[in-house]
Amino acid sequence: MDDDQRSYMFQVAGKLSTRPARRTPQKVQPRLLRLLDDLHTIPAIILGRRMDILAWNPLAAALVTDFGNIPEKHRNYVRLVFTDPRMRELYADWDNVAHTCVAQLRMEAARDPENARLTALVGELSVQDADFRSWWAAHHVAVRGIGTKTLRHPVVGDLTLDWDTLASTTDTEQQLVIWTAEPGTPSHDGLRILASWAGGSTAPRASRTADDRGSDRGSGSGSERSS
């Protein structure tokens, strides 16, 4: 087994003998929001449980999609990858991106096997998408780490970006994901152009808190950082 598979095995084994803990609503860490506020030339999002999108900066919205226009209960990265046609067009290697998302979501399931919202998400995507159903059944696992993706952006063209995941020490279930490009490359120039294009919106956006019993609090659109 590789490191991710070994970690998955221990996660599952550790959950078999314990009762699921009652989950508290997940709130975006203020320090991470302040960091988003300073990332003007780096697209960044904050992912929480189930790979829910908790917050994002304007450049991430310009790069990927306007998360604020997505109903909060659907604001999940894996769900967008499989259900939003724009995501299939955005990623040049959509199959690989989507397969990795499924493997990462399965690791999330190992950490919290009784999570009703995650179970519902898996059921929904299994019904809607044959690829998701097949890949989920394969039991591949992966943790969020680093990688490289090629995006076909409708405004600035092709971008080859490195992505990195930074874990919060105050809440290990929240991770900051950033996209960067090698300085001096066309992709780096493209990000700068996109940052200028997105410069009209300077405040990071964050989802309102939603609890894990399935009820969403707040409106469907993203709220300002004070939420």
mmCIF file of C-alpha atoms in Angstrom:
data_model
loop_
_atom_site.group_PDB
_atom_site.id
_atom_site.type_symbol
_atom_site.label_atom_id
_atom_site.label_comp_id
_atom_site.label_asym_id
_atom_site.label_seq_id
_atom_site.Cartn_x
_atom_site.Cartn_y
_atom_site.Cartn_z
ATOM 1 C CA MET A 1 0.000 0.000 0.000
ATOM 2 C CA ASP A 2 1.094 3.552 -0.591
ATOM 3 C CA ASP A 3 1.001 6.202 2.155
ATOM 4 C CA ASP A 4 -2.516 7.392 1.330
ATOM 5 C CA GLN A 5 -3.914 3.857 1.313
ATOM 6 C CA ARG A 6 -2.216 3.061 4.621
ATOM 7 C CA SER A 7 -3.633 6.215 6.182
ATOM 8 C CA TYR A 8 -7.079 5.307 4.862
ATOM 9 C CA MET A 9 -6.857 1.833 6.415
ATOM 10 C CA PHE A 10 -6.014 3.275 9.841
ATOM 11 C CA GLN A 11 -8.784 5.867 9.512
ATOM 12 C CA VAL A 12 -11.372 3.160 8.825
ATOM 13 C CA ALA A 13 -10.052 0.834 11.541
ATOM 14 C CA GLY A 14 -10.122 3.618 14.101
ATOM 15 C CA LYS A 15 -13.765 4.450 13.363
ATOM 16 C CA LEU A 16 -15.031 0.887 13.708
ATOM 17 C CA SER A 17 -14.832 0.858 17.502
ATOM 18 C CA THR A 18 -16.048 4.379 18.249
ATOM 19 C CA ARG A 19 -19.439 6.046 18.132
ATOM 20 C CA PRO A 20 -19.663 9.035 15.785
ATOM 21 C CA ALA A 21 -19.223 12.326 17.598
ATOM 22 C CA ARG A 22 -21.877 14.999 17.297
ATOM 23 C CA ARG A 23 -20.579 17.501 14.783
ATOM 24 C CA THR A 24 -20.653 21.209 15.514
ATOM 25 C CA PRO A 25 -21.223 23.823 12.788
ATOM 26 C CA GLN A 26 -18.026 24.582 10.900
ATOM 27 C CA LYS A 27 -16.927 28.218 10.934
ATOM 28 C CA VAL A 28 -14.203 29.628 8.727
ATOM 29 C CA GLN A 29 -11.058 30.399 10.682
ATOM 30 C CA PRO A 30 -10.580 34.209 10.927
ATOM 31 C CA ARG A 31 -6.835 33.851 10.300
ATOM 32 C CA LEU A 32 -7.504 32.074 7.031
ATOM 33 C CA LEU A 33 -9.917 34.825 5.973
ATOM 34 C CA ARG A 34 -7.276 37.452 6.703
ATOM 35 C CA LEU A 35 -4.841 35.469 4.587
ATOM 36 C CA LEU A 36 -7.353 35.380 1.728
ATOM 37 C CA ASP A 37 -7.658 39.145 2.045
ATOM 38 C CA ASP A 38 -3.945 39.545 1.253
ATOM 39 C CA LEU A 39 -3.753 37.116 -1.661
ATOM 40 C CA HIS A 40 -4.429 39.535 -4.508
ATOM 41 C CA THR A 41 -2.414 37.703 -7.192
ATOM 42 C CA ILE A 42 -2.930 34.118 -5.996
ATOM 43 C CA PRO A 43 -6.278 32.316 -6.428
ATOM 44 C CA ALA A 44 -7.254 30.630 -3.174
ATOM 45 C CA ILE A 45 -10.195 28.822 -1.605
ATOM 46 C CA ILE A 46 -10.831 27.299 1.819
ATOM 47 C CA LEU A 47 -12.193 23.749 1.812
ATOM 48 C CA GLY A 48 -13.914 22.180 4.800
ATOM 49 C CA ARG A 49 -15.614 18.894 5.540
ATOM 50 C CA ARG A 50 -16.724 16.889 2.504
ATOM 51 C CA MET A 51 -14.653 19.331 0.394
ATOM 52 C CA ASP A 52 -17.303 22.003 0.899
ATOM 53 C CA ILE A 53 -16.165 25.429 -0.317
ATOM 54 C CA LEU A 54 -16.174 27.605 2.800
ATOM 55 C CA ALA A 55 -14.518 30.765 1.430
ATOM 56 C CA TRP A 56 -12.735 32.127 -1.614
ATOM 57 C CA ASN A 57 -11.002 35.243 -2.866
ATOM 58 C CA PRO A 58 -12.025 37.238 -5.968
ATOM 59 C CA LEU A 59 -9.232 35.763 -8.091
ATOM 60 C CA ALA A 60 -10.392 32.211 -7.327
ATOM 61 C CA ALA A 61 -13.885 33.177 -8.473
ATOM 62 C CA ALA A 62 -12.427 34.674 -11.659
ATOM 63 C CA LEU A 63 -10.292 31.579 -12.271
ATOM 64 C CA VAL A 64 -12.783 28.799 -11.519
ATOM 65 C CA THR A 65 -16.365 30.069 -11.217
ATOM 66 C CA ASP A 66 -18.378 32.641 -9.301
ATOM 67 C CA PHE A 67 -19.011 30.552 -6.197
ATOM 68 C CA GLY A 68 -21.337 33.229 -4.841
ATOM 69 C CA ASN A 69 -23.863 32.444 -7.581
ATOM 70 C CA ILE A 70 -24.039 28.798 -6.512
ATOM 71 C CA PRO A 71 -26.612 27.852 -3.838
ATOM 72 C CA GLU A 72 -24.761 27.252 -0.602
ATOM 73 C CA LYS A 73 -25.996 23.688 -0.185
ATOM 74 C CA HIS A 74 -24.452 22.893 -3.598
ATOM 75 C CA ARG A 75 -21.183 24.725 -2.951
ATOM 76 C CA ASN A 76 -19.023 21.621 -2.860
ATOM 77 C CA TYR A 77 -15.925 21.171 -5.015
ATOM 78 C CA VAL A 78 -16.539 17.555 -5.977
ATOM 79 C CA ARG A 79 -20.154 18.259 -6.817
ATOM 80 C CA LEU A 80 -19.145 21.154 -9.079
ATOM 81 C CA VAL A 81 -16.532 19.063 -10.874
ATOM 82 C CA PHE A 82 -19.136 16.455 -11.782
ATOM 83 C CA THR A 83 -22.280 18.549 -12.304
ATOM 84 C CA ASP A 84 -21.154 21.908 -13.711
ATOM 85 C CA PRO A 85 -20.448 21.755 -17.480
ATOM 86 C CA ARG A 86 -18.134 24.754 -17.128
ATOM 87 C CA MET A 87 -15.807 22.710 -14.926
ATOM 88 C CA ARG A 88 -15.507 20.030 -17.602
ATOM 89 C CA GLU A 89 -14.530 22.718 -20.082
ATOM 90 C CA LEU A 90 -12.153 24.433 -17.663
ATOM 91 C CA TYR A 91 -9.939 21.429 -16.875
ATOM 92 C CA ALA A 92 -7.949 20.169 -19.842
ATOM 93 C CA ASP A 93 -7.518 16.804 -18.067
ATOM 94 C CA TRP A 94 -10.963 16.596 -16.507
ATOM 95 C CA ASP A 95 -10.872 12.796 -16.092
ATOM 96 C CA ASN A 96 -7.752 12.933 -13.936
ATOM 97 C CA VAL A 97 -9.026 15.893 -11.886
ATOM 98 C CA ALA A 98 -12.383 14.231 -11.283
ATOM 99 C CA HIS A 99 -10.823 10.879 -10.394
ATOM 100 C CA THR A 100 -8.556 12.588 -7.853
ATOM 101 C CA CYS A 101 -11.546 14.383 -6.345
ATOM 102 C CA VAL A 102 -13.323 11.071 -5.822
ATOM 103 C CA ALA A 103 -10.241 9.582 -4.151
ATOM 104 C CA GLN A 104 -9.986 12.608 -1.845
ATOM 105 C CA LEU A 105 -13.682 12.429 -0.998
ATOM 106 C CA ARG A 106 -13.324 8.766 -0.057
ATOM 107 C CA MET A 107 -10.602 9.778 2.403
ATOM 108 C CA GLU A 108 -13.063 12.302 3.839
ATOM 109 C CA ALA A 109 -15.576 9.468 4.243
ATOM 110 C CA ALA A 110 -13.005 7.450 6.181
ATOM 111 C CA ARG A 111 -12.564 10.319 8.637
ATOM 112 C CA ASP A 112 -16.305 10.746 9.158
ATOM 113 C CA PRO A 113 -18.196 7.633 7.967
ATOM 114 C CA GLU A 114 -21.473 8.627 9.676
ATOM 115 C CA ASN A 115 -21.715 12.048 8.042
ATOM 116 C CA ALA A 116 -25.226 12.177 6.586
ATOM 117 C CA ARG A 117 -24.498 15.041 4.191
ATOM 118 C CA LEU A 118 -21.490 13.241 2.745
ATOM 119 C CA THR A 119 -23.558 10.080 2.314
ATOM 120 C CA ALA A 120 -26.229 12.093 0.525
ATOM 121 C CA LEU A 121 -23.609 13.687 -1.741
ATOM 122 C CA VAL A 122 -22.171 10.306 -2.697
ATOM 123 C CA GLY A 123 -25.654 8.962 -3.397
ATOM 124 C CA GLU A 124 -26.586 11.954 -5.556
ATOM 125 C CA LEU A 125 -23.414 11.833 -7.643
ATOM 126 C CA SER A 126 -23.564 8.044 -7.992
ATOM 127 C CA VAL A 127 -27.023 8.340 -9.532
ATOM 128 C CA GLN A 128 -26.127 11.270 -11.791
ATOM 129 C CA ASP A 129 -22.700 10.244 -13.095
ATOM 130 C CA ALA A 130 -21.472 6.817 -14.202
ATOM 131 C CA ASP A 131 -17.806 7.821 -13.841
ATOM 132 C CA PHE A 132 -18.319 8.869 -10.235
ATOM 133 C CA ARG A 133 -20.172 5.634 -9.494
ATOM 134 C CA SER A 134 -17.404 3.532 -11.005
ATOM 135 C CA TRP A 135 -14.546 5.425 -9.368
ATOM 136 C CA TRP A 136 -16.224 5.445 -5.962
ATOM 137 C CA ALA A 137 -16.684 1.682 -6.131
ATOM 138 C CA ALA A 138 -12.957 1.273 -6.880
ATOM 139 C CA HIS A 139 -12.083 2.475 -3.336
ATOM 140 C CA HIS A 140 -9.081 4.547 -4.423
ATOM 141 C CA VAL A 141 -7.982 7.097 -1.827
ATOM 142 C CA ALA A 142 -5.822 10.215 -1.797
ATOM 143 C CA VAL A 143 -5.118 13.123 0.512
ATOM 144 C CA ARG A 144 -5.057 16.730 -0.608
ATOM 145 C CA GLY A 145 -1.461 17.731 -1.205
ATOM 146 C CA ILE A 146 0.193 19.204 -4.273
ATOM 147 C CA GLY A 147 -0.114 18.854 -8.020
ATOM 148 C CA THR A 148 -0.261 20.595 -11.386
ATOM 149 C CA LYS A 149 -3.337 21.338 -13.475
ATOM 150 C CA THR A 150 -3.873 22.805 -16.915
ATOM 151 C CA LEU A 151 -6.875 25.091 -17.217
ATOM 152 C CA ARG A 152 -8.478 26.374 -20.405
ATOM 153 C CA HIS A 153 -9.675 29.747 -19.210
ATOM 154 C CA PRO A 154 -12.193 31.628 -21.399
ATOM 155 C CA VAL A 155 -10.561 35.030 -20.693
ATOM 156 C CA VAL A 156 -6.786 34.462 -20.489
ATOM 157 C CA GLY A 157 -6.378 31.170 -22.344
ATOM 158 C CA ASP A 158 -4.439 28.094 -21.220
ATOM 159 C CA LEU A 159 -2.870 28.190 -17.766
ATOM 160 C CA THR A 160 -0.563 25.587 -16.243
ATOM 161 C CA LEU A 161 -0.821 26.047 -12.484
ATOM 162 C CA ASP A 162 0.691 24.326 -9.477
ATOM 163 C CA TRP A 163 -1.720 23.783 -6.610
ATOM 164 C CA ASP A 164 -0.798 23.386 -2.962
ATOM 165 C CA THR A 165 -2.839 22.600 0.134
ATOM 166 C CA LEU A 166 -2.090 24.261 3.472
ATOM 167 C CA ALA A 167 -3.784 22.792 6.559
ATOM 168 C CA SER A 168 -5.059 24.965 9.392
ATOM 169 C CA THR A 169 -3.502 24.077 12.752
ATOM 170 C CA THR A 170 -6.517 25.452 14.629
ATOM 171 C CA ASP A 171 -9.003 23.336 12.632
ATOM 172 C CA THR A 172 -7.543 20.391 10.758
ATOM 173 C CA GLU A 173 -10.816 20.043 8.820
ATOM 174 C CA GLN A 174 -10.129 23.349 7.057
ATOM 175 C CA GLN A 175 -7.504 23.646 4.332
ATOM 176 C CA LEU A 176 -6.367 26.529 2.165
ATOM 177 C CA VAL A 177 -5.887 25.570 -1.492
ATOM 178 C CA ILE A 178 -3.846 27.937 -3.671
ATOM 179 C CA TRP A 179 -2.917 28.007 -7.370
ATOM 180 C CA THR A 180 0.395 29.524 -8.487
ATOM 181 C CA ALA A 181 2.435 29.729 -11.684
ATOM 182 C CA GLU A 182 6.176 29.751 -12.355
ATOM 183 C CA PRO A 183 7.344 33.397 -12.638
ATOM 184 C CA GLY A 184 8.188 34.490 -16.173
ATOM 185 C CA THR A 185 5.862 31.973 -17.808
ATOM 186 C CA PRO A 186 2.786 32.761 -19.907
ATOM 187 C CA SER A 187 0.685 31.200 -17.143
ATOM 188 C CA HIS A 188 2.127 33.637 -14.599
ATOM 189 C CA ASP A 189 1.367 36.534 -16.930
ATOM 190 C CA GLY A 190 -2.136 35.167 -17.440
ATOM 191 C CA LEU A 191 -2.781 35.091 -13.692
ATOM 192 C CA ARG A 192 -1.630 38.721 -13.429
ATOM 193 C CA ILE A 193 -3.990 39.727 -16.207
ATOM 194 C CA LEU A 194 -6.822 37.812 -14.552
ATOM 195 C CA ALA A 195 -6.041 39.452 -11.200
ATOM 196 C CA SER A 196 -6.313 42.873 -12.833
ATOM 197 C CA TRP A 197 -9.571 41.848 -14.504
ATOM 198 C CA ALA A 198 -10.976 40.641 -11.142
ATOM 199 C CA GLY A 199 -9.664 43.658 -9.239
ATOM 200 C CA GLY A 200 -13.064 45.285 -8.921
ATOM 201 C CA SER A 201 -13.927 42.936 -6.054
ATOM 202 C CA THR A 202 -11.370 43.041 -3.262
ATOM 203 C CA ALA A 203 -13.046 41.340 -0.295
ATOM 204 C CA PRO A 204 -12.879 37.570 0.227
ATOM 205 C CA ARG A 205 -16.187 35.776 0.315
ATOM 206 C CA ALA A 206 -17.318 33.134 2.782
ATOM 207 C CA SER A 207 -20.228 30.772 3.092
ATOM 208 C CA ARG A 208 -22.538 31.129 6.028
ATOM 209 C CA THR A 209 -22.273 28.362 8.597
ATOM 210 C CA ALA A 210 -24.251 25.223 7.819
ATOM 211 C CA ASP A 211 -24.620 22.475 10.397
ATOM 212 C CA ASP A 212 -24.107 18.777 9.747
ATOM 213 C CA ARG A 213 -27.646 17.740 10.514
ATOM 214 C CA GLY A 214 -28.598 18.848 7.011
ATOM 215 C CA SER A 215 -30.182 22.286 7.487
ATOM 216 C CA ASP A 216 -28.540 25.231 5.767
ATOM 217 C CA ARG A 217 -28.399 28.559 7.521
ATOM 218 C CA GLY A 218 -28.429 31.773 5.577
ATOM 219 C CA SER A 219 -29.089 32.567 1.951
ATOM 220 C CA GLY A 220 -27.850 30.702 -1.094
ATOM 221 C CA SER A 221 -25.296 33.348 -2.056
ATOM 222 C CA GLY A 222 -21.926 33.900 -0.413
ATOM 223 C CA SER A 223 -21.804 36.411 2.437
ATOM 224 C CA GLU A 224 -19.104 38.937 3.219
ATOM 225 C CA ARG A 225 -16.265 37.977 5.523
ATOM 226 C CA SER A 226 -18.131 39.237 8.585
ATOM 227 C CA SER A 227 -20.627 36.371 8.348
#
